[in-house]
Amino acid sequence: MENEVIEFDIGLGGGRVGGGDEDGVDIEHPVDDEEIVDTPPGGGLGSGEIYIPEGDLDLEPYEGMEFESEEAAKAFYNSYARRVGFSTRVSSSRRSRRDGAIIQRSFVCAKEGFRNLNEKRTKDREIKRPRTITRVGCKASLSVKIQDSGKWVVSGFTKEHNHELVPPDKVHCLRSHRQISGPAKTLIDTLQAAGMGPRRIMSALIKEYGGISKVGFTEVDCRNYMRNNRQRSLEGDIQLLLDYLRQMHAENPSFVYAVQGDDDQSPSNVFWADPKSRMNYTYFGDTVTFDTTYRSNRYRLPFAPFTGVNHHGQPVLFGCAFLINESEASFIWLFKTWLMAMSGRPPVSITTDHDAVIGSSISQVFPETRHRFCKWHIFKKCQEKLSHVFLRHPTFEADFHKCVNLTDSTEEFESCWLSLVDKYDLRDHEWLQTIHSARRQWVPVYLRDAFFAEMSITQRSDSMNSYFDGYVNASTNLSQFFKLYEKALESRNEKEVKADYDTMNASPVLRTPSPMEKQASELYTRKLFVRFQEELVGTLTFMASKADDDGETTTYQVAKFGEDHKAYYVKFNVLEMRASCSCQMFEFSGLLCRHVLAVFRVTNVLTLPSHYILKRWTRNAKSSVILEERASDVLSSYLESHTVRYNTLRHEAFKFADEGAKSIDTYNVAMSSLQEAAKKVALAAKTEGRFDMVNGHFRGQSTSDGSRAYYTSGEHQGSLGQNLSEDDMDRKIRELTEELNCANGKCEIKVEVFSRLAFQIKVEGAGCQVLSSPL
C-alpha cells in the first residue's frame, strides 16, 4: 500500500497523542497561542455550527465510546469540559496515506503542552506586549479514530489535570465555550440595526438569558461579532459609494475623489470633495475640523468630514472621507490627498478627536499647522473615565470646568490643576496624567495665540461644530447616507444664502454714536457685527489707565472699576496702530476684544485700523476683491484720526530734537528747519482747505482764473518769502500748541510738544539735549 502525506489539517496544538498506525501518518500542529477553537476558515467565534451529541450529556468519556462523526466527538468532549471547568482545543490528527482522509483526532485541554517560542522570529524583534503564559503541560486529552463502519470510537482518554479547574459561574469565559447561538445572533443583529452599542446589547442579553454565565459569551465576543457584521455590510456598501462618486465626477470634473488601493479590489479608504467644498476652502480654509465622531459608537459609521466656519459662523464642508482602515499610514494618505485637493495650502489650525494616531499623522503632513484636540470630546471622555468621582463628589465637574476654562494664564492653570488633583486624590490617575501631558493641545490658555475662528474667548466652546448633525444618526447606514448627504448640502447652502440676505437687506440697530460701530456694521456680516457690538458696548464697563510707556509702545491696564485684580494688559503702538491684549482674543477669534477697544476709546481712535478687519468675517468674504476700496476708506479714516496725527508728530519731533542737538552744526540746521516749518504750518493754518501737500511740496488749489500756485521748501515768492520775526515764530508755535491741546482735551496724552522743543532749542543752545523719556 502506497502511503503519502497529503496536507496539514487546521487542527492546532503541540504534542503527539495516541499511538502509531500502519495505515496512517502522524501530523503535528505546534501553535504558540492561547486557547484556540477549531473553527472553519474565515469563520471566527460563533461562525460554525454547534454539534450537540445525542444521549446522556452527563456521561464521562471512556474508551470504546462511539460517535456518529468526528464533529460529534469534538462537541461531546467540549460539553464535558464545560461541566468540569476547562477549555479544549484540537491537538493533532492522522491522515490516511491512501486517500489523505483524517482517520484519527486528538482533543486536549487548552493548557496541554508548553509555549513553543520561535527563537528565529523573536531574536531581533522586541515584544512590546508579551502574552501571558497559559500552557502548563496538562496531560488531559481525548483521542478518537474512525472505524470501518464509519463511526468514530474513543481510543484514549486521560482525565487528570495538573491545574485548578474553573468554577461554573466563570466557565463562560473559557475560549472554547464562548459561542454565540443562533437566537443570540438574531437579537444582536436587531439591536445593532437599531443603533445600540455592544455594552447596551450585552445588558439586554444578560437580562434576556438571566445572567452573564447563561449568555455563553463575553462583551468582547459581542463586539467582535458586531464588527464583523459591519465589515461584511461595508464590503457591499463600498461599491455603492464608488458608483456614486464616479457618477458625480462624470457630471462635473471638478468633483474629485480618491481611493486608497485598487478601487476594484477591496479599497480601504475613500476621499471626495465637491466643487463648492473646494471653493469654500479658498475663502475659509484658515481653520479646519476633522470630525471623526461618526466612526465611534455614537454613529458606528466610518465617516469623517473636513469642515470649517464661514463668515456667518456657520459650518462649511471641505471634503469627506470614508474610513475602513484606520492605521497611521491610512491617515497620512488621507491628509495628503485632501491637501492636494485643496490646492496644497495647509490650514493655520486644525481640530480633531483626541487620538494618538491622528495626532502623529497630522504632525507629519501638517508640521506648521497648529493642532488642537476637541475639548468637548475630552470632557465627554472625562465623564466616562471618572464616573466614580462624579458620583462621589458632585462638585468635581464644576471644579474641573473652572480649572480648564476660567484660568487666564498657564501658571494659574498649573496651580489650579495641582489643587484639583490633590483635592480629589487623583494625582496618580493614569487618564488624567495622559490628558495633562497633552494640555498644550486642548486647554484654552495654551491655544489663544493661534487662530481657531472661535467667536468668543469667554465662552470657549471649543467643540466640533458638526456639519451633518441632524442628518446622520445612530441607525444611518451607507446606502441611506447618500440622500442625507445631499440633503445636508442643500440645507446648509440655503442657510448661508439666508444669512447673506439678512446681512445685505437688514441694517442692524446701532447702540452707540461711535463711528467705529457704524463702520463695523457696514463691513461685518450680521452675526459677526453683533459679536463685535457686544465687545464695543462692553468697553463702557472698563477703565483703561496707562501703566508704562517706553516711547514707542504704551501699556494700559484695563479692568472693571474696583476689580484691578482681574486686569488685562494692552500694549499699544500708536505709530503703527497695533495693539495686543493679554486675553489674545483677536489672535484666537479674529475679532478685537473689549480691552483693546477700551484703549482705542481713551486714545481717540475713532475707526478700526484695516489690519484688524479680517476679510473672512466680512460681507465680501467670498469676493475676489480683497476689500481694496473698503480698506482704502478705512485707511483714510485712520489717517484722519486727530490722535494719530498728534502722536505721529510728537514721535517725529523727539527724533528731530535728538539729532539736532548733537552738535552746533546740526543745531543750526535744526533751528533753521524748525523756523521754516513754522512758516509752512502757519500758512497752512490760514489757508486750510485750499492747499494740498504733495511729496513735501504745497500744491495750491485752482484759483478763479484757472491758475495754480506751487510752493516748495525753499524761499517762498512774494510776501511769503519774508522771514517771520522770532517773536512771531514763538507766537505761532504757542497758538499751534494751544490748538492741539484744545483738540485733545479728552485724550490722556496731553504734551506740549512743539512749545517744549522750541523752548529747549532756543535756551540751551548748541549743547542742549532734549529728553525723550516717556510722557
mmCIF file with all atom_site columns, C-alpha atoms in Angstrom, residues 592-764:
data_model
loop_
_atom_site.group_PDB
_atom_site.id
_atom_site.type_symbol
_atom_site.label_atom_id
_atom_site.label_alt_id
_atom_site.label_comp_id
_atom_site.label_asym_id
_atom_site.label_entity_id
_atom_site.label_seq_id
_atom_site.pdbx_PDB_ins_code
_atom_site.Cartn_x
_atom_site.Cartn_y
_atom_site.Cartn_z
_atom_site.occupancy
_atom_site.B_iso_or_equiv
_atom_site.pdbx_formal_charge
_atom_site.auth_seq_id
_atom_site.auth_comp_id
_atom_site.auth_asym_id
_atom_site.auth_atom_id
_atom_site.pdbx_PDB_model_num
ATOM 1   C CA . LEU A 1 592 ? -10.970 92.734  18.726  1.00 0.00 ? 592 LEU A CA 1
ATOM 2   C CA . CYS A 1 593 ? -11.720 92.326  22.413  1.00 0.00 ? 593 CYS A CA 1
ATOM 3   C CA . ARG A 1 594 ? -13.341 94.941  24.637  1.00 0.00 ? 594 ARG A CA 1
ATOM 4   C CA . HIS A 1 595 ? -9.999  95.575  26.320  1.00 0.00 ? 595 HIS A CA 1
ATOM 5   C CA . VAL A 1 596 ? -8.304  96.807  23.132  1.00 0.00 ? 596 VAL A CA 1
ATOM 6   C CA . LEU A 1 597 ? -11.450 98.737  22.187  1.00 0.00 ? 597 LEU A CA 1
ATOM 7   C CA . ALA A 1 598 ? -11.374 100.433 25.612  1.00 0.00 ? 598 ALA A CA 1
ATOM 8   C CA . VAL A 1 599 ? -7.825  101.615 24.892  1.00 0.00 ? 599 VAL A CA 1
ATOM 9   C CA . PHE A 1 600 ? -8.926  102.858 21.468  1.00 0.00 ? 600 PHE A CA 1
ATOM 10  C CA . ARG A 1 601 ? -11.696 104.792 23.177  1.00 0.00 ? 601 ARG A CA 1
ATOM 11  C CA . VAL A 1 602 ? -9.405  106.666 25.595  1.00 0.00 ? 602 VAL A CA 1
ATOM 12  C CA . THR A 1 603 ? -6.857  107.412 22.876  1.00 0.00 ? 603 THR A CA 1
ATOM 13  C CA . ASN A 1 604 ? -9.480  108.728 20.464  1.00 0.00 ? 604 ASN A CA 1
ATOM 14  C CA . VAL A 1 605 ? -9.024  106.055 17.822  1.00 0.00 ? 605 VAL A CA 1
ATOM 15  C CA . LEU A 1 606 ? -12.351 106.527 16.089  1.00 0.00 ? 606 LEU A CA 1
ATOM 16  C CA . THR A 1 607 ? -12.293 103.811 13.425  1.00 0.00 ? 607 THR A CA 1
ATOM 17  C CA . LEU A 1 608 ? -10.956 100.271 13.120  1.00 0.00 ? 608 LEU A CA 1
ATOM 18  C CA . PRO A 1 609 ? -7.477  100.046 11.551  1.00 0.00 ? 609 PRO A CA 1
ATOM 19  C CA . SER A 1 610 ? -7.618  97.982  8.364   1.00 0.00 ? 610 SER A CA 1
ATOM 20  C CA . HIS A 1 611 ? -5.366  95.233  9.708   1.00 0.00 ? 611 HIS A CA 1
ATOM 21  C CA . TYR A 1 612 ? -7.959  94.449  12.388  1.00 0.00 ? 612 TYR A CA 1
ATOM 22  C CA . ILE A 1 613 ? -10.676 93.731  9.817   1.00 0.00 ? 613 ILE A CA 1
ATOM 23  C CA . LEU A 1 614 ? -10.311 90.097  8.725   1.00 0.00 ? 614 LEU A CA 1
ATOM 24  C CA . LYS A 1 615 ? -11.800 89.597  5.304   1.00 0.00 ? 615 LYS A CA 1
ATOM 25  C CA . ARG A 1 616 ? -13.102 86.154  6.286   1.00 0.00 ? 616 ARG A CA 1
ATOM 26  C CA . TRP A 1 617 ? -15.575 87.820  8.711   1.00 0.00 ? 617 TRP A CA 1
ATOM 27  C CA . THR A 1 618 ? -16.803 90.494  6.287   1.00 0.00 ? 618 THR A CA 1
ATOM 28  C CA . ARG A 1 619 ? -19.737 90.688  3.895   1.00 0.00 ? 619 ARG A CA 1
ATOM 29  C CA . ASN A 1 620 ? -17.274 90.476  0.987   1.00 0.00 ? 620 ASN A CA 1
ATOM 30  C CA . ALA A 1 621 ? -15.509 87.384  2.314   1.00 0.00 ? 621 ALA A CA 1
ATOM 31  C CA . LYS A 1 622 ? -16.268 85.419  -0.850  1.00 0.00 ? 622 LYS A CA 1
ATOM 32  C CA . SER A 1 623 ? -15.454 88.192  -3.314  1.00 0.00 ? 623 SER A CA 1
ATOM 33  C CA . SER A 1 624 ? -12.302 88.131  -5.398  1.00 0.00 ? 624 SER A CA 1
ATOM 34  C CA . VAL A 1 625 ? -11.558 91.735  -4.459  1.00 0.00 ? 625 VAL A CA 1
ATOM 35  C CA . ILE A 1 626 ? -9.759  91.864  -1.162  1.00 0.00 ? 626 ILE A CA 1
ATOM 36  C CA . LEU A 1 627 ? -11.635 94.883  0.135   1.00 0.00 ? 627 LEU A CA 1
ATOM 37  C CA . GLU A 1 628 ? -9.367  97.305  -1.729  1.00 0.00 ? 628 GLU A CA 1
ATOM 38  C CA . GLU A 1 629 ? -11.919 100.099 -1.871  1.00 0.00 ? 629 GLU A CA 1
ATOM 39  C CA . ARG A 1 630 ? -13.220 99.499  1.615   1.00 0.00 ? 630 ARG A CA 1
ATOM 40  C CA . ALA A 1 631 ? -9.730  99.130  3.028   1.00 0.00 ? 631 ALA A CA 1
ATOM 41  C CA . SER A 1 632 ? -8.774  102.413 1.368   1.00 0.00 ? 632 SER A CA 1
ATOM 42  C CA . ASP A 1 633 ? -11.714 104.142 3.055   1.00 0.00 ? 633 ASP A CA 1
ATOM 43  C CA . VAL A 1 634 ? -10.744 102.637 6.387   1.00 0.00 ? 634 VAL A CA 1
ATOM 44  C CA . LEU A 1 635 ? -7.138  103.700 5.912   1.00 0.00 ? 635 LEU A CA 1
ATOM 45  C CA . SER A 1 636 ? -8.240  107.244 5.101   1.00 0.00 ? 636 SER A CA 1
ATOM 46  C CA . SER A 1 637 ? -10.353 107.393 8.224   1.00 0.00 ? 637 SER A CA 1
ATOM 47  C CA . TYR A 1 638 ? -7.470  106.025 10.210  1.00 0.00 ? 638 TYR A CA 1
ATOM 48  C CA . LEU A 1 639 ? -5.076  108.644 8.847   1.00 0.00 ? 639 LEU A CA 1
ATOM 49  C CA . GLU A 1 640 ? -7.631  111.362 9.554   1.00 0.00 ? 640 GLU A CA 1
ATOM 50  C CA . SER A 1 641 ? -7.724  110.442 13.224  1.00 0.00 ? 641 SER A CA 1
ATOM 51  C CA . HIS A 1 642 ? -6.569  113.539 15.150  1.00 0.00 ? 642 HIS A CA 1
ATOM 52  C CA . THR A 1 643 ? -4.888  111.390 17.785  1.00 0.00 ? 643 THR A CA 1
ATOM 53  C CA . VAL A 1 644 ? -2.796  109.558 15.215  1.00 0.00 ? 644 VAL A CA 1
ATOM 54  C CA . ARG A 1 645 ? -1.632  112.823 13.674  1.00 0.00 ? 645 ARG A CA 1
ATOM 55  C CA . TYR A 1 646 ? -0.777  114.288 17.051  1.00 0.00 ? 646 TYR A CA 1
ATOM 56  C CA . ASN A 1 647 ? 1.180   111.272 18.293  1.00 0.00 ? 647 ASN A CA 1
ATOM 57  C CA . THR A 1 648 ? 2.992   110.835 14.994  1.00 0.00 ? 648 THR A CA 1
ATOM 58  C CA . LEU A 1 649 ? 4.164   114.462 15.101  1.00 0.00 ? 649 LEU A CA 1
ATOM 59  C CA . ARG A 1 650 ? 5.230   114.047 18.711  1.00 0.00 ? 650 ARG A CA 1
ATOM 60  C CA . HIS A 1 651 ? 7.308   110.992 17.890  1.00 0.00 ? 651 HIS A CA 1
ATOM 61  C CA . GLU A 1 652 ? 8.989   112.648 14.893  1.00 0.00 ? 652 GLU A CA 1
ATOM 62  C CA . ALA A 1 653 ? 9.641   115.834 16.887  1.00 0.00 ? 653 ALA A CA 1
ATOM 63  C CA . PHE A 1 654 ? 11.511  113.925 19.571  1.00 0.00 ? 654 PHE A CA 1
ATOM 64  C CA . LYS A 1 655 ? 13.706  112.248 16.965  1.00 0.00 ? 655 LYS A CA 1
ATOM 65  C CA . PHE A 1 656 ? 14.283  115.637 15.303  1.00 0.00 ? 656 PHE A CA 1
ATOM 66  C CA . ALA A 1 657 ? 15.356  117.267 18.575  1.00 0.00 ? 657 ALA A CA 1
ATOM 67  C CA . ASP A 1 658 ? 17.692  114.395 19.490  1.00 0.00 ? 658 ASP A CA 1
ATOM 68  C CA . GLU A 1 659 ? 19.502  114.636 16.155  1.00 0.00 ? 659 GLU A CA 1
ATOM 69  C CA . GLY A 1 660 ? 19.510  118.449 16.061  1.00 0.00 ? 660 GLY A CA 1
ATOM 70  C CA . ALA A 1 661 ? 21.126  118.854 19.476  1.00 0.00 ? 661 ALA A CA 1
ATOM 71  C CA . LYS A 1 662 ? 24.153  116.640 18.814  1.00 0.00 ? 662 LYS A CA 1
ATOM 72  C CA . SER A 1 663 ? 26.403  119.483 17.600  1.00 0.00 ? 663 SER A CA 1
ATOM 73  C CA . ILE A 1 664 ? 26.346  123.204 16.821  1.00 0.00 ? 664 ILE A CA 1
ATOM 74  C CA . ASP A 1 665 ? 26.087  122.484 13.124  1.00 0.00 ? 665 ASP A CA 1
ATOM 75  C CA . THR A 1 666 ? 23.133  120.142 13.445  1.00 0.00 ? 666 THR A CA 1
ATOM 76  C CA . TYR A 1 667 ? 21.572  122.584 15.899  1.00 0.00 ? 667 TYR A CA 1
ATOM 77  C CA . ASN A 1 668 ? 21.784  125.442 13.383  1.00 0.00 ? 668 ASN A CA 1
ATOM 78  C CA . VAL A 1 669 ? 20.288  123.292 10.657  1.00 0.00 ? 669 VAL A CA 1
ATOM 79  C CA . ALA A 1 670 ? 17.542  122.070 13.007  1.00 0.00 ? 670 ALA A CA 1
ATOM 80  C CA . MET A 1 671 ? 16.710  125.594 14.146  1.00 0.00 ? 671 MET A CA 1
ATOM 81  C CA . SER A 1 672 ? 16.539  126.858 10.583  1.00 0.00 ? 672 SER A CA 1
ATOM 82  C CA . SER A 1 673 ? 14.345  123.951 9.567   1.00 0.00 ? 673 SER A CA 1
ATOM 83  C CA . LEU A 1 674 ? 12.082  124.464 12.546  1.00 0.00 ? 674 LEU A CA 1
ATOM 84  C CA . GLN A 1 675 ? 11.627  128.108 11.642  1.00 0.00 ? 675 GLN A CA 1
ATOM 85  C CA . GLU A 1 676 ? 10.857  127.168 8.060   1.00 0.00 ? 676 GLU A CA 1
ATOM 86  C CA . ALA A 1 677 ? 8.377   124.519 9.265   1.00 0.00 ? 677 ALA A CA 1
ATOM 87  C CA . ALA A 1 678 ? 6.671   127.068 11.471  1.00 0.00 ? 678 ALA A CA 1
ATOM 88  C CA . LYS A 1 679 ? 6.106   129.324 8.446   1.00 0.00 ? 679 LYS A CA 1
ATOM 89  C CA . LYS A 1 680 ? 4.548   126.479 6.467   1.00 0.00 ? 680 LYS A CA 1
ATOM 90  C CA . VAL A 1 681 ? 2.340   125.406 9.367   1.00 0.00 ? 681 VAL A CA 1
ATOM 91  C CA . ALA A 1 682 ? 1.161   128.985 9.854   1.00 0.00 ? 682 ALA A CA 1
ATOM 92  C CA . LEU A 1 683 ? 0.427   129.300 6.145   1.00 0.00 ? 683 LEU A CA 1
ATOM 93  C CA . ALA A 1 684 ? -1.449  126.001 6.106   1.00 0.00 ? 684 ALA A CA 1
ATOM 94  C CA . ALA A 1 685 ? -3.496  127.075 9.110   1.00 0.00 ? 685 ALA A CA 1
ATOM 95  C CA . LYS A 1 686 ? -4.530  130.319 7.347   1.00 0.00 ? 686 LYS A CA 1
ATOM 96  C CA . THR A 1 687 ? -5.323  128.653 4.022   1.00 0.00 ? 687 THR A CA 1
ATOM 97  C CA . GLU A 1 688 ? -6.769  125.375 5.364   1.00 0.00 ? 688 GLU A CA 1
ATOM 98  C CA . GLY A 1 689 ? -8.681  123.562 2.660   1.00 0.00 ? 689 GLY A CA 1
ATOM 99  C CA . ARG A 1 690 ? -7.005  125.495 -0.197  1.00 0.00 ? 690 ARG A CA 1
ATOM 100 C CA . PHE A 1 691 ? -3.651  123.715 -0.336  1.00 0.00 ? 691 PHE A CA 1
ATOM 101 C CA . ASP A 1 692 ? -2.545  120.108 -0.574  1.00 0.00 ? 692 ASP A CA 1
ATOM 102 C CA . MET A 1 693 ? 0.820   118.657 0.338   1.00 0.00 ? 693 MET A CA 1
ATOM 103 C CA . VAL A 1 694 ? 2.345   116.530 -2.407  1.00 0.00 ? 694 VAL A CA 1
ATOM 104 C CA . ASN A 1 695 ? 5.756   114.898 -1.936  1.00 0.00 ? 695 ASN A CA 1
ATOM 105 C CA . GLY A 1 696 ? 6.845   117.514 0.564   1.00 0.00 ? 696 GLY A CA 1
ATOM 106 C CA . HIS A 1 697 ? 5.563   120.478 -1.552  1.00 0.00 ? 697 HIS A CA 1
ATOM 107 C CA . PHE A 1 698 ? 2.426   122.557 -1.172  1.00 0.00 ? 698 PHE A CA 1
ATOM 108 C CA . ARG A 1 699 ? 0.179   122.347 -4.182  1.00 0.00 ? 699 ARG A CA 1
ATOM 109 C CA . GLY A 1 700 ? -2.183  125.281 -4.480  1.00 0.00 ? 700 GLY A CA 1
ATOM 110 C CA . GLN A 1 701 ? -5.835  124.906 -5.274  1.00 0.00 ? 701 GLN A CA 1
ATOM 111 C CA . SER A 1 702 ? -7.040  126.252 -8.600  1.00 0.00 ? 702 SER A CA 1
ATOM 112 C CA . THR A 1 703 ? -7.913  129.945 -8.469  1.00 0.00 ? 703 THR A CA 1
ATOM 113 C CA . SER A 1 704 ? -10.794 131.685 -10.115 1.00 0.00 ? 704 SER A CA 1
ATOM 114 C CA . ASP A 1 705 ? -8.667  132.437 -13.171 1.00 0.00 ? 705 ASP A CA 1
ATOM 115 C CA . GLY A 1 706 ? -7.634  128.853 -13.541 1.00 0.00 ? 706 GLY A CA 1
ATOM 116 C CA . SER A 1 707 ? -4.042  129.372 -12.406 1.00 0.00 ? 707 SER A CA 1
ATOM 117 C CA . ARG A 1 708 ? -2.381  127.141 -9.788  1.00 0.00 ? 708 ARG A CA 1
ATOM 118 C CA . ALA A 1 709 ? 0.285   128.240 -7.301  1.00 0.00 ? 709 ALA A CA 1
ATOM 119 C CA . TYR A 1 710 ? 3.120   125.933 -6.186  1.00 0.00 ? 710 TYR A CA 1
ATOM 120 C CA . TYR A 1 711 ? 5.301   126.395 -3.137  1.00 0.00 ? 711 TYR A CA 1
ATOM 121 C CA . THR A 1 712 ? 8.489   124.472 -2.493  1.00 0.00 ? 712 THR A CA 1
ATOM 122 C CA . SER A 1 713 ? 10.501  124.015 0.668   1.00 0.00 ? 713 SER A CA 1
ATOM 123 C CA . GLY A 1 714 ? 12.870  126.806 -0.431  1.00 0.00 ? 714 GLY A CA 1
ATOM 124 C CA . GLU A 1 715 ? 12.270  130.606 -0.453  1.00 0.00 ? 715 GLU A CA 1
ATOM 125 C CA . HIS A 1 716 ? 8.622   131.470 -0.972  1.00 0.00 ? 716 HIS A CA 1
ATOM 126 C CA . GLN A 1 717 ? 7.639   134.042 -3.556  1.00 0.00 ? 717 GLN A CA 1
ATOM 127 C CA . GLY A 1 718 ? 6.094   137.416 -2.713  1.00 0.00 ? 718 GLY A CA 1
ATOM 128 C CA . SER A 1 719 ? 5.040   138.111 0.829   1.00 0.00 ? 719 SER A CA 1
ATOM 129 C CA . LEU A 1 720 ? 5.627   134.528 1.841   1.00 0.00 ? 720 LEU A CA 1
ATOM 130 C CA . GLY A 1 721 ? 9.338   134.976 1.160   1.00 0.00 ? 721 GLY A CA 1
ATOM 131 C CA . GLN A 1 722 ? 9.692   137.421 4.001   1.00 0.00 ? 722 GLN A CA 1
ATOM 132 C CA . ASN A 1 723 ? 11.118  135.877 7.182   1.00 0.00 ? 723 ASN A CA 1
ATOM 133 C CA . LEU A 1 724 ? 8.962   135.971 10.283  1.00 0.00 ? 724 LEU A CA 1
ATOM 134 C CA . SER A 1 725 ? 10.419  137.591 13.377  1.00 0.00 ? 725 SER A CA 1
ATOM 135 C CA . GLU A 1 726 ? 11.456  135.461 16.286  1.00 0.00 ? 726 GLU A CA 1
ATOM 136 C CA . ASP A 1 727 ? 8.539   136.802 18.346  1.00 0.00 ? 727 ASP A CA 1
ATOM 137 C CA . ASP A 1 728 ? 6.099   135.949 15.557  1.00 0.00 ? 728 ASP A CA 1
ATOM 138 C CA . MET A 1 729 ? 7.548   132.459 15.376  1.00 0.00 ? 729 MET A CA 1
ATOM 139 C CA . ASP A 1 730 ? 7.091   131.956 19.131  1.00 0.00 ? 730 ASP A CA 1
ATOM 140 C CA . ARG A 1 731 ? 3.553   133.272 18.897  1.00 0.00 ? 731 ARG A CA 1
ATOM 141 C CA . LYS A 1 732 ? 2.701   130.867 16.074  1.00 0.00 ? 732 LYS A CA 1
ATOM 142 C CA . ILE A 1 733 ? 4.156   127.947 17.998  1.00 0.00 ? 733 ILE A CA 1
ATOM 143 C CA . ARG A 1 734 ? 2.135   128.856 21.081  1.00 0.00 ? 734 ARG A CA 1
ATOM 144 C CA . GLU A 1 735 ? -1.041  129.196 19.025  1.00 0.00 ? 735 GLU A CA 1
ATOM 145 C CA . LEU A 1 736 ? -0.472  125.808 17.400  1.00 0.00 ? 736 LEU A CA 1
ATOM 146 C CA . THR A 1 737 ? 0.218   124.200 20.752  1.00 0.00 ? 737 THR A CA 1
ATOM 147 C CA . GLU A 1 738 ? -2.950  125.662 22.249  1.00 0.00 ? 738 GLU A CA 1
ATOM 148 C CA . GLU A 1 739 ? -4.998  124.353 19.311  1.00 0.00 ? 739 GLU A CA 1
ATOM 149 C CA . LEU A 1 740 ? -3.502  120.894 19.668  1.00 0.00 ? 740 LEU A CA 1
ATOM 150 C CA . ASN A 1 741 ? -4.159  120.791 23.402  1.00 0.00 ? 741 ASN A CA 1
ATOM 151 C CA . CYS A 1 742 ? -7.720  122.030 22.925  1.00 0.00 ? 742 CYS A CA 1
ATOM 152 C CA . ALA A 1 743 ? -8.434  119.380 20.281  1.00 0.00 ? 743 ALA A CA 1
ATOM 153 C CA . ASN A 1 744 ? -7.119  116.619 22.569  1.00 0.00 ? 744 ASN A CA 1
ATOM 154 C CA . GLY A 1 745 ? -8.886  117.724 25.710  1.00 0.00 ? 745 GLY A CA 1
ATOM 155 C CA . LYS A 1 746 ? -10.381 114.244 26.177  1.00 0.00 ? 746 LYS A CA 1
ATOM 156 C CA . CYS A 1 747 ? -7.156  112.433 25.369  1.00 0.00 ? 747 CYS A CA 1
ATOM 157 C CA . GLU A 1 748 ? -4.791  111.099 28.021  1.00 0.00 ? 748 GLU A CA 1
ATOM 158 C CA . ILE A 1 749 ? -1.712  112.239 26.085  1.00 0.00 ? 749 ILE A CA 1
ATOM 159 C CA . LYS A 1 750 ? -1.535  115.996 26.621  1.00 0.00 ? 750 LYS A CA 1
ATOM 160 C CA . VAL A 1 751 ? 2.017   117.106 25.973  1.00 0.00 ? 751 VAL A CA 1
ATOM 161 C CA . GLU A 1 752 ? 3.060   120.463 24.611  1.00 0.00 ? 752 GLU A CA 1
ATOM 162 C CA . VAL A 1 753 ? 5.472   119.032 22.099  1.00 0.00 ? 753 VAL A CA 1
ATOM 163 C CA . PHE A 1 754 ? 6.202   121.952 19.852  1.00 0.00 ? 754 PHE A CA 1
ATOM 164 C CA . SER A 1 755 ? 6.463   124.587 22.622  1.00 0.00 ? 755 SER A CA 1
ATOM 165 C CA . ARG A 1 756 ? 8.845   122.361 24.579  1.00 0.00 ? 756 ARG A CA 1
ATOM 166 C CA . LEU A 1 757 ? 11.034  121.734 21.552  1.00 0.00 ? 757 LEU A CA 1
ATOM 167 C CA . ALA A 1 758 ? 11.168  125.398 20.591  1.00 0.00 ? 758 ALA A CA 1
ATOM 168 C CA . PHE A 1 759 ? 11.898  126.494 24.141  1.00 0.00 ? 759 PHE A CA 1
ATOM 169 C CA . GLN A 1 760 ? 14.643  123.936 24.769  1.00 0.00 ? 760 GLN A CA 1
ATOM 170 C CA . ILE A 1 761 ? 16.365  124.535 21.447  1.00 0.00 ? 761 ILE A CA 1
ATOM 171 C CA . LYS A 1 762 ? 16.364  128.320 21.936  1.00 0.00 ? 762 LYS A CA 1
ATOM 172 C CA . VAL A 1 763 ? 17.500  128.347 25.557  1.00 0.00 ? 763 VAL A CA 1
ATOM 173 C CA . GLU A 1 764 ? 20.004  125.523 25.816  1.00 0.00 ? 764 GLU A CA 1
#
